[in-house]
Short mmCIF file of C-alpha atoms in Angstrom, two decimals:
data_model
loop_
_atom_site.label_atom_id
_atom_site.label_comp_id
_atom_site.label_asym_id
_atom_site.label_seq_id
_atom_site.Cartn_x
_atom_site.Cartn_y
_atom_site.Cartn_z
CA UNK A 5 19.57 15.72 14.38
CA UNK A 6 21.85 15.09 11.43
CA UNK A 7 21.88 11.49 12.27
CA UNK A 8 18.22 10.92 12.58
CA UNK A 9 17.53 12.59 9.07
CA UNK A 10 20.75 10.19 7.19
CA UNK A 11 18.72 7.31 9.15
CA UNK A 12 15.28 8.61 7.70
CA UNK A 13 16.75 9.01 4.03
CA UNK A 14 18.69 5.79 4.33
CA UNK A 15 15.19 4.23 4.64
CA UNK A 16 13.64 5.63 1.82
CA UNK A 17 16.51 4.94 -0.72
CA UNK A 18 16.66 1.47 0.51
CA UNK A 19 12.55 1.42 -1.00
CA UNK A 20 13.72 3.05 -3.63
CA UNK A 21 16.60 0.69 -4.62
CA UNK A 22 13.96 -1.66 -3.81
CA UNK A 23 11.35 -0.22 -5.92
CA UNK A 24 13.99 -0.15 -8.93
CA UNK A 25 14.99 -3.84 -8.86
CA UNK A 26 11.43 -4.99 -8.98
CA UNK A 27 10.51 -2.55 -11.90
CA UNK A 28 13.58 -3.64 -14.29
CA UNK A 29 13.37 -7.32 -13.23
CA UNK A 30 13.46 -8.40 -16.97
CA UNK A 31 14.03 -12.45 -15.43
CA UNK A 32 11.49 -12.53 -13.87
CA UNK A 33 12.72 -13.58 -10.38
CA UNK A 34 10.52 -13.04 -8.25
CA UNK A 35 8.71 -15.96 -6.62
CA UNK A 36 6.35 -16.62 -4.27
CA UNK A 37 9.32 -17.33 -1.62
CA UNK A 38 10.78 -14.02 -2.62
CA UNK A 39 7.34 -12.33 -2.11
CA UNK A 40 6.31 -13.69 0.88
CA UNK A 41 10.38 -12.64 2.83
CA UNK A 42 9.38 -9.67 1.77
CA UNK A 43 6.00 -8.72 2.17
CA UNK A 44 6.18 -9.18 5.82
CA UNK A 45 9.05 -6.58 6.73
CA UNK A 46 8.03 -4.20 4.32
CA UNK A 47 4.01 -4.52 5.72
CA UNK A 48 5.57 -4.11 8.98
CA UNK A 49 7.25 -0.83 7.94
CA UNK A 50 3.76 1.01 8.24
CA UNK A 51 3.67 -0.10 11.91
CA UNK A 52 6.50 2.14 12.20
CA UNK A 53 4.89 5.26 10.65
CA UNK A 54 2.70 6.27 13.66
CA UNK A 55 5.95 7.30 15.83
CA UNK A 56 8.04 9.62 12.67
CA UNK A 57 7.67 12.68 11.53
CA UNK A 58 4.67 13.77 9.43
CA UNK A 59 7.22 14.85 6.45
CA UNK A 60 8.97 11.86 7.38
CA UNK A 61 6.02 10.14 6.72
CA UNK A 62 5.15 11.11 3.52
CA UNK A 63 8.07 10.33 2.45
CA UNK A 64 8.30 6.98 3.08
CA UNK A 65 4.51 6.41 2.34
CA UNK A 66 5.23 7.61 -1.27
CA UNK A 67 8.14 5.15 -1.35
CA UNK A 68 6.98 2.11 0.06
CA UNK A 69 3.53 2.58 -1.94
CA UNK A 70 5.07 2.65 -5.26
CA UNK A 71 7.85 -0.61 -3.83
CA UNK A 72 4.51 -2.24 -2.85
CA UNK A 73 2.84 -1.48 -6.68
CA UNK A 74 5.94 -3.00 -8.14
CA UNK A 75 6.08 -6.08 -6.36
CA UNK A 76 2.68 -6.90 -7.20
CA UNK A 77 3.65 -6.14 -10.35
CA UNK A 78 6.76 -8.19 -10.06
CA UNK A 79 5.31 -11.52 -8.00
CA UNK A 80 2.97 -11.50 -11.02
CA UNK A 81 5.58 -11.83 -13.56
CA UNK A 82 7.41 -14.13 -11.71
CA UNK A 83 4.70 -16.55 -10.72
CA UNK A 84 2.12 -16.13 -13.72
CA UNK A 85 -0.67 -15.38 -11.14
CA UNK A 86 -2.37 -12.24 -9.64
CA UNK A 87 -3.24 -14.58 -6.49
CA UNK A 88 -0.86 -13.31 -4.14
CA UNK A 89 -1.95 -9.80 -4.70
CA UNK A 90 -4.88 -10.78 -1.58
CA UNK A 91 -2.47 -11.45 1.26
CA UNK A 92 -0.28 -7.56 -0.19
CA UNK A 93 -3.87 -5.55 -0.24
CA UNK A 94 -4.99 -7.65 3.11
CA UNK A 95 -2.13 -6.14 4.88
CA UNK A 96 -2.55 -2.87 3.92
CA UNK A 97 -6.06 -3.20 4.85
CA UNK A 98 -5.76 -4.78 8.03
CA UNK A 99 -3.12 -1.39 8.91
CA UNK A 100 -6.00 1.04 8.15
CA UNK A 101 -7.50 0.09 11.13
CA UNK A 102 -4.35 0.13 13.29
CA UNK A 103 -4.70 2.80 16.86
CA UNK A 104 -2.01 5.54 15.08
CA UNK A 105 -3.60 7.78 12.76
CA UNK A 106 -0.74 7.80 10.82
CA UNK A 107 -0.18 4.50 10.08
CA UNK A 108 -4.14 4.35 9.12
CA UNK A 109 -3.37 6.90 6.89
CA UNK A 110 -0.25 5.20 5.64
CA UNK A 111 -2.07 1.88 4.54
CA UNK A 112 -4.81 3.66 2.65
CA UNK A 113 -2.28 5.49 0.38
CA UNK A 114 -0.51 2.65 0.01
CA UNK A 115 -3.84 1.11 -1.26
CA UNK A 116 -4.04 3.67 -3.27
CA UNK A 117 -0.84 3.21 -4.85
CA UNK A 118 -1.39 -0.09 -5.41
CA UNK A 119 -4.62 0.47 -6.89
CA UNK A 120 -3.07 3.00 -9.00
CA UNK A 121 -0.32 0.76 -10.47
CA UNK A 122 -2.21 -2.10 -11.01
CA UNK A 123 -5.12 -0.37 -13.05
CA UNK A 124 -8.22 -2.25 -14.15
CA UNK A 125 -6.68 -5.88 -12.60
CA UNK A 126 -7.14 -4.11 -9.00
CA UNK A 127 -10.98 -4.59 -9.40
CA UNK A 128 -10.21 -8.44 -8.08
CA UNK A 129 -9.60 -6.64 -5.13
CA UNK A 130 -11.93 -4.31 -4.50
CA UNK A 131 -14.82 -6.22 -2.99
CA UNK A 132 -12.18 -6.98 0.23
CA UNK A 133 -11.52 -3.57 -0.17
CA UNK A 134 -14.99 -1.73 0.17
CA UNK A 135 -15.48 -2.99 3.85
CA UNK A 136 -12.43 -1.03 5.18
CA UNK A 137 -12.86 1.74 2.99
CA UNK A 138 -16.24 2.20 4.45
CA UNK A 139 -14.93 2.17 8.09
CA UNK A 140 -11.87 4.74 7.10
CA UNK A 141 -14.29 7.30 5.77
CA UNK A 142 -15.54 7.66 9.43
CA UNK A 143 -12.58 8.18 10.85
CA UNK A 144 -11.95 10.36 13.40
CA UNK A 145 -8.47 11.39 11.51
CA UNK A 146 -9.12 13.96 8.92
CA UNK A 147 -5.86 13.06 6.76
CA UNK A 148 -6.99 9.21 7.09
CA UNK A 149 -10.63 10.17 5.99
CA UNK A 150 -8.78 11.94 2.73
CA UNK A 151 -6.84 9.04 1.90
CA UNK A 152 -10.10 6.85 2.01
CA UNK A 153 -11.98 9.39 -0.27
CA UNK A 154 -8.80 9.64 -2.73
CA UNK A 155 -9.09 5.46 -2.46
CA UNK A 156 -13.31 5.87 -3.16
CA UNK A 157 -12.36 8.26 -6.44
CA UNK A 158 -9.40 5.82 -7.65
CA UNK A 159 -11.50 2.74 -7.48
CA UNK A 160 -14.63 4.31 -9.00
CA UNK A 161 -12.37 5.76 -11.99
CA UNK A 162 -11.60 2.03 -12.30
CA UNK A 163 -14.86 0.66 -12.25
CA UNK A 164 -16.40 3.39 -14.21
CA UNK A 165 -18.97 3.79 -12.10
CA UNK A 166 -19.98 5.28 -8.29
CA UNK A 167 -19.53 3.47 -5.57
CA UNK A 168 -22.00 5.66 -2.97
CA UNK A 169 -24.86 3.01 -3.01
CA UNK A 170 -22.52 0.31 -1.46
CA UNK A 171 -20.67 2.96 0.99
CA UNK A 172 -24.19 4.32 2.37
CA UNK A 173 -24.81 1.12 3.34
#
């Protein structure tokens, strides 16, 4: 028991570390390269989620969003363009359709977060978005149709305006 929570922490300081070197990268470094070794691994990470515990979860949800917010954040700065911010939100997207509840979950508040970090500039994204969202607000999961709705509310706030006459279609 001891050793399975120091493996479950290890993970989420790891993000954190993560998370930290992306925020206070004052160079600049990282590049497209940089993005793409790590956006697979750490995309892959919510394939994980279905099989851990639901505090476990959390946990590492809350983690890897805001690691996920700051490398958009980060690729950005490094690369001078928002464009890679697509294949980051794709992957999430593409998860909130995965079999495990929890991992559909998972990617939608990891949406969230990225939503949340990147403010007004995550309206680029938000037509991809809408199609997913749509299908997560049916879904059979209660905590997965929650993180949809808190997604809905986030990226109306950011549009200023409702979004119910595109999600009743």
């Amino acid at each position: 028991r001891a050793e399975a929570w120091q493996r479950e922490e290890g993970v989420e300081r790891i993000l954190a570390v993560l998370e930290g070197c992306l925020r206070f990268d004052a160079l600049g470094s990282t590049s497209k390269e940089r993005f793409e070794r790590m956006l697979t691994p750490l995309s892959g990470l919510l394939d994980q989620l279905g099989s851990v515990s639901a505090g476990h979860r959390a946990r590492v949800t809350l983690a890897l969003g805001n690691l996920l917010g700051e490398l958009a954040v980060a690729v950005e700065a490094g690369t001078g363009s928002s464009l890679l911010w697509r294949p980051l939100n794709h992957q999430l997207l593409l998860r909130s359709r995965h079999a495990a509840a929890g991992v559909r979950c998972a990617a939608l508040k990891c949406c969230l977060a990225l939503a949340s970090r990147l403010g007004d500039e995550y309206n680029a994204l938000v037509p991809e978005t809408l199609p997913y969202v749509v299908e997560a607000l049916e879904d059979g999961d209660e905590e997965a149709e929650g993180a949809a709705r808190a997604l809905v509310a986030e990226i109306e706030g950011l549009l200023g305006q409702s979004l119910a006459e595109y999600l009743d279609q």
